[in-house]
Amino acid sequence: MIKNRLGARRLVAVAAALTMAGLGLTACGSDSEKSGASSNAPIRALLNAQPTTLDPIVGPRSGQPVWGTMLEPLINTDAKFDPENTGVITDWKRDDPTTWTFTVREGISFSNGEKADAAAVANSILLNRDTEAGILKSYFGNVASVEAPDATTVVLKTKTPQYNIPNLLTNVFLLPPAYYKEKGSEGFAAAPVGTGPYVLDKVQAGRSISVKLNPDYWGEKPKNTGVDFSWSNEPSQRLALLQSKSVDVAFDLSYTQAADAKKAGLEVTSTETAVKLVAFLYAPTAPFNDPKLREAAALAIDRNAIVDGIFDGHAKADAGLLNIVPGSEPGESVTADPAKAKELVGGTSVTVPISYPAGQYTNIEEVAQAIGGSLEKAGFKVKYNPLDYGTLVKQVVGRQLNGIYMFAGVPNVAVPDFFASGFMKTVSITGNCPDPKADALVQKALEQDDAAAAAPVYDELNTLGVVDNHCFVPLYRQIFNYGTQKNVSGVQYDALGAYDFTKATR
Amino acid sequence: MKATTLRRIGARVATLLASLLIALTMAFALGRLSGDPTATILGPMALPEQREALRHQLGLDQPLLVQYFDYLKGVFTGDLGDSLQFYQSNTTMILDRLPFTLQLVAAGMSLAILIGIPLGVLAATREGTWWDRGASTLALLGQSVPVFWLGMMLVVLFAVKLGWLPAGQSGSLKHLILPAVTMALYPMAHIARLTRASMSDALREPFIDSARARGISTTRVVWRHGFKNAMMPILTIIVLQTGVLMSGAVAIEYVYSWPGLGQLALQSIQFRDFPLVQAIVVFAAVIFVLLNLVVDLLHSVVDPRVR
């Protein structure tokens, strides 16, 4: 009889079996708890998201904390983000305005034994230029050819003069040509091979990625034996994992969490980043095709009030557009003047749409509201237009937005051209401020001999876009916080978002 | 097998397939409504021709109907496509994460059954007493407390303050305890309330009085005669709640950084990785349909009247 087959005991037995199955599965995937500390033990680093891919050609920056331990940039940078000769490329010279010769360090190999020579360097640059979905493709459009005449020489020619080629190479990572070709993007991402201080140790799908020391590393050996990366999207969970000593370092803490971490006796490091939030005023169409109204809007917005009122000082007000490196200031800027803004609006009824990527950046809704409030005080009517990030970018690129839109510029390299070409040219990402004079200045800056010669041109360009045309209202730089255990030292994070674990100990 | 039984099974399978098709269509439509993935993949600095090339590569430049039929063809041939953000096969990624979600659901549901059923029986056999009120209050609380909040509170108490258990992530048995307890609460409350109601009805049946009159012990009367007859709705709810838990795992996996399907779904939605979102929805829909089939089969096994 059925009644005899399925009884209460059986149900309980099924539940117990399920429990055992759950525990069994847990045991299958279990690791021993790693809580022991020693001076050179692996560093347990908690990121804010799972790296999407470990292929630097197509992968966004979220993967760089991990691939950056195994792969090396072609050119290293110093503390001021200027190129220096300590990396794979040890020297460079500009033979003529469009020809560069680079010298590649001798005797370096990839961890799979493949030679890391000039041919590998040239191949890495070309991969960035030619890969259709390449994340850096747009930066290398001016590169005409890259050749390796011998094992230590790379010759790069550009279509038009471009002084910042060495700067761009600080963001190109050296890849093994044969291995990358054999494996393809997906295969390489599953098991990256580079010349860096670490090599891939273990990948636990969706859970963690571990790197260990590269025994054949050509440079200074790291002070630890490896890095175990894990991730948590939930900010409070990152703090909890740090507080419960499950990790040594947790990145991307909000400023309230940073304060909590400090209270809990943890070390917190705050870094002013190059990530800059900007309000773009769209000049080709109404209402901001009227220069007077653009000026009114620029004068109405008070970036200092936003930083103090919304971020409690945990962001850095920044009045310049092209000053990439934190601490640098523009020659001229616009200071808030609500009375003059009101006078310029003059009681006319003008509606300004404010578009912003809802939820994309910390407190972006509050920032949009603060800007809207300032504009209303000046006499504008405001219409809020929250969009998801993808839609915002699509509409910006498609020139579908008028009024004001906001998003953050996230420079990969510390060159003003990143924002100048990206935002200020007539044919640019935003195209919000078409001006032949700006186009000419962008080109003139690139044609200079070096960064020092280009600096005054960029200053002039900044003044044109921000102070004269009032097309850009730079707001603030984001501050990035990370927490570490008391016994952990040496973890480094820089303003451009690069991580360095080589000096970290616990 | 009788013709009526066959017809009934055929009708049921057709209904389930129709449900599956609706779920697949909704997943496709929502994927297309969630914004342009090329902007997220390539970032704001990409060239317009790069965006167009990627749109072509993803088939987004095809008419919607063509995209839809390509998608259905992929689903029915077992090709769930590649992830836009991870550059991996969606099937591989889902299979990598599935054991973690199953582990969590198995542990959570087991806890829910082991606590919920005795609690419901206790309340039903002591109707109107403090036991009954206590169990009912506990069940009500379990259904009212948001899992997200409960998860955070458990983390603060057991991981941060007391340091007894890990705050999250996976790896050892200790890592499973807090997520499993959090996951168990809602179904435990549901099962307890349903068991109480179902058992109360069963215990009022004449055959219970008859069993008692024959001198059968109370435990035997309750479990062997009462519970067995009250089991049908409880079984149904357990199976269906298992499906609900699979989808409800999102919040718990997020709170505890548990590397299961829920976490993957969330990541794919945030990145507008619509092939992965669609693949997860397809997978979840298939599981739900199968669980419904299990409920039907269980009904016919437990209750001969529905055969």
mmCIF file of N, CA and C in Angstrom, chain A residues 385-473:
data_model
loop_
_atom_site.group_PDB
_atom_site.id
_atom_site.type_symbol
_atom_site.label_atom_id
_atom_site.label_comp_id
_atom_site.label_asym_id
_atom_site.label_seq_id
_atom_site.Cartn_x
_atom_site.Cartn_y
_atom_site.Cartn_z
ATOM 1 N N ASN A 385 16.126 63.066 -15.100
ATOM 2 C CA ASN A 385 16.049 61.970 -16.062
ATOM 3 C C ASN A 385 17.041 60.857 -15.674
ATOM 4 N N PRO A 386 16.685 60.081 -14.623
ATOM 5 C CA PRO A 386 17.603 58.990 -14.254
ATOM 6 C C PRO A 386 17.576 57.877 -15.306
ATOM 7 N N LEU A 387 18.744 57.411 -15.687
ATOM 8 C CA LEU A 387 18.838 56.358 -16.710
ATOM 9 C C LEU A 387 19.781 55.271 -16.220
ATOM 10 N N ASP A 388 19.635 54.101 -16.780
ATOM 11 C CA ASP A 388 20.666 53.116 -16.463
ATOM 12 C C ASP A 388 21.916 53.482 -17.277
ATOM 13 N N TYR A 389 23.054 53.037 -16.788
ATOM 14 C CA TYR A 389 24.336 53.487 -17.335
ATOM 15 C C TYR A 389 24.446 53.242 -18.842
ATOM 16 N N GLY A 390 24.058 52.029 -19.253
ATOM 17 C CA GLY A 390 24.175 51.670 -20.662
ATOM 18 C C GLY A 390 23.346 52.587 -21.542
ATOM 19 N N THR A 391 22.128 52.868 -21.091
ATOM 20 C CA THR A 391 21.245 53.740 -21.863
ATOM 21 C C THR A 391 21.809 55.160 -21.913
ATOM 22 N N LEU A 392 22.333 55.613 -20.784
ATOM 23 C CA LEU A 392 22.911 56.963 -20.753
ATOM 24 C C LEU A 392 24.039 57.082 -21.775
ATOM 25 N N VAL A 393 24.954 56.117 -21.747
ATOM 26 C CA VAL A 393 26.094 56.164 -22.672
ATOM 27 C C VAL A 393 25.589 56.123 -24.118
ATOM 28 N N LYS A 394 24.624 55.251 -24.370
ATOM 29 C CA LYS A 394 24.086 55.131 -25.728
ATOM 30 C C LYS A 394 23.476 56.458 -26.176
ATOM 31 N N GLN A 395 22.740 57.098 -25.282
ATOM 32 C CA GLN A 395 22.085 58.355 -25.662
ATOM 33 C C GLN A 395 23.084 59.501 -25.785
ATOM 34 N N VAL A 396 24.145 59.459 -24.972
ATOM 35 C CA VAL A 396 25.187 60.487 -25.090
ATOM 36 C C VAL A 396 25.878 60.343 -26.447
ATOM 37 N N VAL A 397 26.284 59.121 -26.735
ATOM 38 C CA VAL A 397 26.986 58.869 -27.999
ATOM 39 C C VAL A 397 26.074 59.172 -29.188
ATOM 40 N N GLY A 398 24.798 58.869 -29.048
ATOM 41 C CA GLY A 398 23.836 59.111 -30.126
ATOM 42 C C GLY A 398 23.332 60.534 -30.172
ATOM 43 N N ARG A 399 23.884 61.410 -29.317
ATOM 44 C CA ARG A 399 23.488 62.833 -29.281
ATOM 45 C C ARG A 399 21.977 62.974 -29.041
ATOM 46 N N GLN A 400 21.453 62.139 -28.160
ATOM 47 C CA GLN A 400 20.012 62.165 -27.920
ATOM 48 C C GLN A 400 19.634 62.954 -26.674
ATOM 49 N N LEU A 401 20.625 63.411 -25.938
ATOM 50 C CA LEU A 401 20.316 64.103 -24.682
ATOM 51 C C LEU A 401 20.581 65.597 -24.841
ATOM 52 N N ASN A 402 19.708 66.404 -24.291
ATOM 53 C CA ASN A 402 20.006 67.823 -24.216
ATOM 54 C C ASN A 402 20.059 68.216 -22.734
ATOM 55 N N GLY A 403 20.292 69.491 -22.476
ATOM 56 C CA GLY A 403 20.395 69.939 -21.082
ATOM 57 C C GLY A 403 21.720 69.516 -20.478
ATOM 58 N N ILE A 404 21.625 68.911 -19.264
ATOM 59 C CA ILE A 404 22.844 68.489 -18.549
ATOM 60 C C ILE A 404 22.849 66.966 -18.440
ATOM 61 N N TYR A 405 23.973 66.372 -18.642
ATOM 62 C CA TYR A 405 24.112 64.963 -18.261
ATOM 63 C C TYR A 405 25.419 64.778 -17.512
ATOM 64 N N MET A 406 25.402 63.775 -16.654
ATOM 65 C CA MET A 406 26.568 63.580 -15.784
ATOM 66 C C MET A 406 27.083 62.160 -15.909
ATOM 67 N N PHE A 407 28.359 62.034 -15.979
ATOM 68 C CA PHE A 407 28.992 60.735 -15.735
ATOM 69 C C PHE A 407 30.450 60.942 -15.388
ATOM 70 N N ALA A 408 31.099 59.868 -15.002
ATOM 71 C CA ALA A 408 32.476 59.994 -14.529
ATOM 72 C C ALA A 408 33.451 59.671 -15.650
ATOM 73 N N GLY A 409 34.481 60.466 -15.745
ATOM 74 C CA GLY A 409 35.586 60.136 -16.624
ATOM 75 C C GLY A 409 36.564 59.283 -15.836
ATOM 76 N N VAL A 410 36.886 58.122 -16.384
ATOM 77 C CA VAL A 410 37.786 57.200 -15.677
ATOM 78 C C VAL A 410 39.039 57.010 -16.526
ATOM 79 N N PRO A 411 40.053 57.831 -16.314
ATOM 80 C CA PRO A 411 41.235 57.728 -17.187
ATOM 81 C C PRO A 411 42.073 56.494 -16.881
ATOM 82 N N ASN A 412 42.516 55.823 -17.940
ATOM 83 C CA ASN A 412 43.403 54.667 -17.768
ATOM 84 C C ASN A 412 44.849 55.106 -17.686
ATOM 85 N N VAL A 413 45.128 56.226 -18.323
ATOM 86 C CA VAL A 413 46.497 56.760 -18.303
ATOM 87 C C VAL A 413 46.424 58.234 -17.944
ATOM 88 N N ALA A 414 47.507 58.734 -17.356
ATOM 89 C CA ALA A 414 47.488 60.107 -16.854
ATOM 90 C C ALA A 414 47.882 61.098 -17.942
ATOM 91 N N VAL A 415 47.080 61.143 -18.997
ATOM 92 C CA VAL A 415 47.346 62.141 -20.042
ATOM 93 C C VAL A 415 46.078 62.968 -20.273
ATOM 94 N N PRO A 416 46.238 64.287 -20.406
ATOM 95 C CA PRO A 416 45.056 65.136 -20.594
ATOM 96 C C PRO A 416 44.280 64.805 -21.854
ATOM 97 N N ASP A 417 44.974 64.222 -22.827
ATOM 98 C CA ASP A 417 44.292 63.909 -24.082
ATOM 99 C C ASP A 417 43.128 62.944 -23.863
ATOM 100 N N PHE A 418 43.212 62.172 -22.791
ATOM 101 C CA PHE A 418 42.133 61.225 -22.498
ATOM 102 C C PHE A 418 40.788 61.961 -22.465
ATOM 103 N N PHE A 419 40.748 63.084 -21.751
ATOM 104 C CA PHE A 419 39.502 63.853 -21.683
ATOM 105 C C PHE A 419 39.383 64.826 -22.858
ATOM 106 N N ALA A 420 40.534 65.332 -23.335
ATOM 107 C CA ALA A 420 40.482 66.321 -24.425
ATOM 108 C C ALA A 420 39.884 65.689 -25.686
ATOM 109 N N SER A 421 40.459 64.558 -26.114
ATOM 110 C CA SER A 421 39.925 63.892 -27.312
ATOM 111 C C SER A 421 38.577 63.251 -27.038
ATOM 112 N N GLY A 422 38.403 62.779 -25.812
ATOM 113 C CA GLY A 422 37.177 62.064 -25.460
ATOM 114 C C GLY A 422 35.963 62.972 -25.384
ATOM 115 N N PHE A 423 36.175 64.182 -24.892
ATOM 116 C CA PHE A 423 35.013 65.036 -24.609
ATOM 117 C C PHE A 423 35.001 66.383 -25.334
ATOM 118 N N MET A 424 36.178 66.873 -25.734
ATOM 119 C CA MET A 424 36.203 68.274 -26.160
ATOM 120 C C MET A 424 36.188 68.487 -27.668
ATOM 121 N N LYS A 425 36.516 67.439 -28.432
ATOM 122 C CA LYS A 425 36.538 67.628 -29.879
ATOM 123 C C LYS A 425 35.107 67.605 -30.434
ATOM 124 N N THR A 426 34.962 68.167 -31.611
ATOM 125 C CA THR A 426 33.634 68.149 -32.241
ATOM 126 C C THR A 426 33.191 66.702 -32.471
ATOM 127 N N VAL A 427 34.145 65.897 -32.969
ATOM 128 C CA VAL A 427 33.846 64.471 -33.111
ATOM 129 C C VAL A 427 34.471 63.765 -31.905
ATOM 130 N N SER A 428 33.699 63.650 -30.846
ATOM 131 C CA SER A 428 34.190 62.992 -29.620
ATOM 132 C C SER A 428 33.050 62.164 -29.045
ATOM 133 N N ILE A 429 33.305 61.565 -27.899
ATOM 134 C CA ILE A 429 32.257 60.734 -27.278
ATOM 135 C C ILE A 429 31.017 61.584 -27.011
ATOM 136 N N THR A 430 31.237 62.742 -26.394
ATOM 137 C CA THR A 430 30.102 63.554 -25.973
ATOM 138 C C THR A 430 29.675 64.534 -27.065
ATOM 139 N N GLY A 431 30.630 65.142 -27.738
ATOM 140 C CA GLY A 431 30.325 66.119 -28.787
ATOM 141 C C GLY A 431 29.415 67.230 -28.303
ATOM 142 N N ASN A 432 29.515 67.548 -27.011
ATOM 143 C CA ASN A 432 28.574 68.522 -26.442
ATOM 144 C C ASN A 432 29.014 69.959 -26.654
ATOM 145 N N CYS A 433 30.242 70.146 -27.176
ATOM 146 C CA CYS A 433 30.735 71.506 -27.271
ATOM 147 C C CYS A 433 31.536 71.699 -28.566
ATOM 148 N N PRO A 434 30.891 71.570 -29.718
ATOM 149 C CA PRO A 434 31.645 71.672 -30.960
ATOM 150 C C PRO A 434 32.239 73.067 -31.139
ATOM 151 N N ASP A 435 33.545 73.095 -31.341
ATOM 152 C CA ASP A 435 34.228 74.386 -31.468
ATOM 153 C C ASP A 435 35.519 74.140 -32.259
ATOM 154 N N PRO A 436 35.628 74.706 -33.461
ATOM 155 C CA PRO A 436 36.832 74.460 -34.278
ATOM 156 C C PRO A 436 38.106 74.826 -33.531
ATOM 157 N N LYS A 437 38.013 75.819 -32.655
ATOM 158 C CA LYS A 437 39.204 76.239 -31.915
ATOM 159 C C LYS A 437 39.663 75.104 -30.977
ATOM 160 N N ALA A 438 38.697 74.451 -30.381
ATOM 161 C CA ALA A 438 39.029 73.326 -29.484
ATOM 162 C C ALA A 438 39.650 72.178 -30.283
ATOM 163 N N ASP A 439 39.078 71.889 -31.448
ATOM 164 C CA ASP A 439 39.627 70.817 -32.296
ATOM 165 C C ASP A 439 41.097 71.103 -32.623
ATOM 166 N N ALA A 440 41.359 72.356 -32.958
ATOM 167 C CA ALA A 440 42.732 72.733 -33.328
ATOM 168 C C ALA A 440 43.673 72.616 -32.134
ATOM 169 N N LEU A 441 43.181 73.007 -30.973
ATOM 170 C CA LEU A 441 44.034 72.940 -29.767
ATOM 171 C C LEU A 441 44.348 71.493 -29.370
ATOM 172 N N VAL A 442 43.360 70.616 -29.514
ATOM 173 C CA VAL A 442 43.586 69.196 -29.185
ATOM 174 C C VAL A 442 44.704 68.644 -30.066
ATOM 175 N N GLN A 443 44.626 68.955 -31.343
ATOM 176 C CA GLN A 443 45.637 68.467 -32.283
ATOM 177 C C GLN A 443 46.996 69.111 -31.993
ATOM 178 N N LYS A 444 46.960 70.415 -31.707
ATOM 179 C CA LYS A 444 48.209 71.143 -31.437
ATOM 180 C C LYS A 444 48.915 70.545 -30.203
ATOM 181 N N ALA A 445 48.121 70.202 -29.189
ATOM 182 C CA ALA A 445 48.708 69.645 -27.954
ATOM 183 C C ALA A 445 49.435 68.340 -28.257
ATOM 184 N N LEU A 446 48.800 67.489 -29.056
ATOM 185 C CA LEU A 446 49.416 66.191 -29.373
ATOM 186 C C LEU A 446 50.690 66.340 -30.194
ATOM 187 N N GLU A 447 50.757 67.405 -30.939
ATOM 188 C CA GLU A 447 51.924 67.587 -31.816
ATOM 189 C C GLU A 447 53.133 68.169 -31.085
ATOM 190 N N GLN A 448 52.969 68.500 -29.818
ATOM 191 C CA GLN A 448 54.100 69.054 -29.062
ATOM 192 C C GLN A 448 55.173 67.979 -28.848
ATOM 193 N N ASP A 449 56.359 68.460 -28.429
ATOM 194 C CA ASP A 449 57.479 67.522 -28.250
ATOM 195 C C ASP A 449 57.275 66.611 -27.044
ATOM 196 N N ASP A 450 56.747 67.184 -25.981
ATOM 197 C CA ASP A 450 56.569 66.374 -24.763
ATOM 198 C C ASP A 450 55.456 66.960 -23.897
ATOM 199 N N ALA A 451 55.258 66.322 -22.745
ATOM 200 C CA ALA A 451 54.163 66.723 -21.859
ATOM 201 C C ALA A 451 54.328 68.164 -21.375
ATOM 202 N N ALA A 452 55.566 68.554 -21.115
ATOM 203 C CA ALA A 452 55.796 69.911 -20.604
ATOM 204 C C ALA A 452 55.391 70.949 -21.648
ATOM 205 N N ALA A 453 55.726 70.668 -22.890
ATOM 206 C CA ALA A 453 55.371 71.607 -23.958
ATOM 207 C C ALA A 453 53.864 71.611 -24.211
ATOM 208 N N ALA A 454 53.233 70.467 -23.960
ATOM 209 C CA ALA A 454 51.787 70.375 -24.213
ATOM 210 C C ALA A 454 50.966 71.007 -23.083
ATOM 211 N N ALA A 455 51.549 71.115 -21.899
ATOM 212 C CA ALA A 455 50.788 71.574 -20.730
ATOM 213 C C ALA A 455 50.093 72.931 -20.934
ATOM 214 N N PRO A 456 50.804 73.953 -21.448
ATOM 215 C CA PRO A 456 50.111 75.237 -21.629
ATOM 216 C C PRO A 456 48.975 75.162 -22.657
ATOM 217 N N VAL A 457 49.143 74.283 -23.645
ATOM 218 C CA VAL A 457 48.074 74.134 -24.648
ATOM 219 C C VAL A 457 46.831 73.531 -23.981
ATOM 220 N N TYR A 458 47.063 72.533 -23.143
ATOM 221 C CA TYR A 458 45.924 71.921 -22.451
ATOM 222 C C TYR A 458 45.264 72.905 -21.484
ATOM 223 N N ASP A 459 46.077 73.763 -20.903
ATOM 224 C CA ASP A 459 45.500 74.753 -19.997
ATOM 225 C C ASP A 459 44.591 75.710 -20.772
ATOM 226 N N GLU A 460 45.058 76.077 -21.958
ATOM 227 C CA GLU A 460 44.264 76.963 -22.815
ATOM 228 C C GLU A 460 42.960 76.265 -23.226
ATOM 229 N N LEU A 461 43.103 74.989 -23.524
ATOM 230 C CA LEU A 461 41.940 74.188 -23.931
ATOM 231 C C LEU A 461 40.929 74.076 -22.779
ATOM 232 N N ASN A 462 41.453 73.857 -21.582
ATOM 233 C CA ASN A 462 40.589 73.757 -20.402
ATOM 234 C C ASN A 462 39.830 75.069 -20.195
ATOM 235 N N THR A 463 40.545 76.171 -20.331
ATOM 236 C CA THR A 463 39.912 77.479 -20.153
ATOM 237 C C THR A 463 38.824 77.684 -21.207
ATOM 238 N N LEU A 464 39.113 77.252 -22.419
ATOM 239 C CA LEU A 464 38.134 77.411 -23.499
ATOM 240 C C LEU A 464 36.834 76.637 -23.189
ATOM 241 N N GLY A 465 36.986 75.385 -22.793
ATOM 242 C CA GLY A 465 35.801 74.545 -22.580
ATOM 243 C C GLY A 465 35.058 74.839 -21.293
ATOM 244 N N VAL A 466 35.825 75.074 -20.217
ATOM 245 C CA VAL A 466 35.204 75.204 -18.889
ATOM 246 C C VAL A 466 34.849 76.663 -18.574
ATOM 247 N N VAL A 467 35.785 77.593 -18.857
ATOM 248 C CA VAL A 467 35.603 78.973 -18.407
ATOM 249 C C VAL A 467 34.945 79.856 -19.482
ATOM 250 N N ASP A 468 35.362 79.676 -20.739
ATOM 251 C CA ASP A 468 34.811 80.548 -21.787
ATOM 252 C C ASP A 468 33.489 80.004 -22.346
ATOM 253 N N ASN A 469 33.501 78.731 -22.726
ATOM 254 C CA ASN A 469 32.288 78.171 -23.340
ATOM 255 C C ASN A 469 31.291 77.625 -22.324
ATOM 256 N N HIS A 470 31.750 77.381 -21.112
ATOM 257 C CA HIS A 470 30.881 76.833 -20.035
ATOM 258 C C HIS A 470 30.167 75.556 -20.485
ATOM 259 N N CYS A 471 30.862 74.714 -21.196
ATOM 260 C CA CYS A 471 30.254 73.447 -21.645
ATOM 261 C C CYS A 471 30.464 72.323 -20.639
ATOM 262 N N PHE A 472 31.447 72.475 -19.782
ATOM 263 C CA PHE A 472 31.786 71.411 -18.826
ATOM 264 C C PHE A 472 31.799 72.003 -17.422
ATOM 265 N N VAL A 473 31.143 71.331 -16.501
ATOM 266 C CA VAL A 473 31.231 71.752 -15.105
ATOM 267 C C VAL A 473 31.854 70.593 -14.329
#
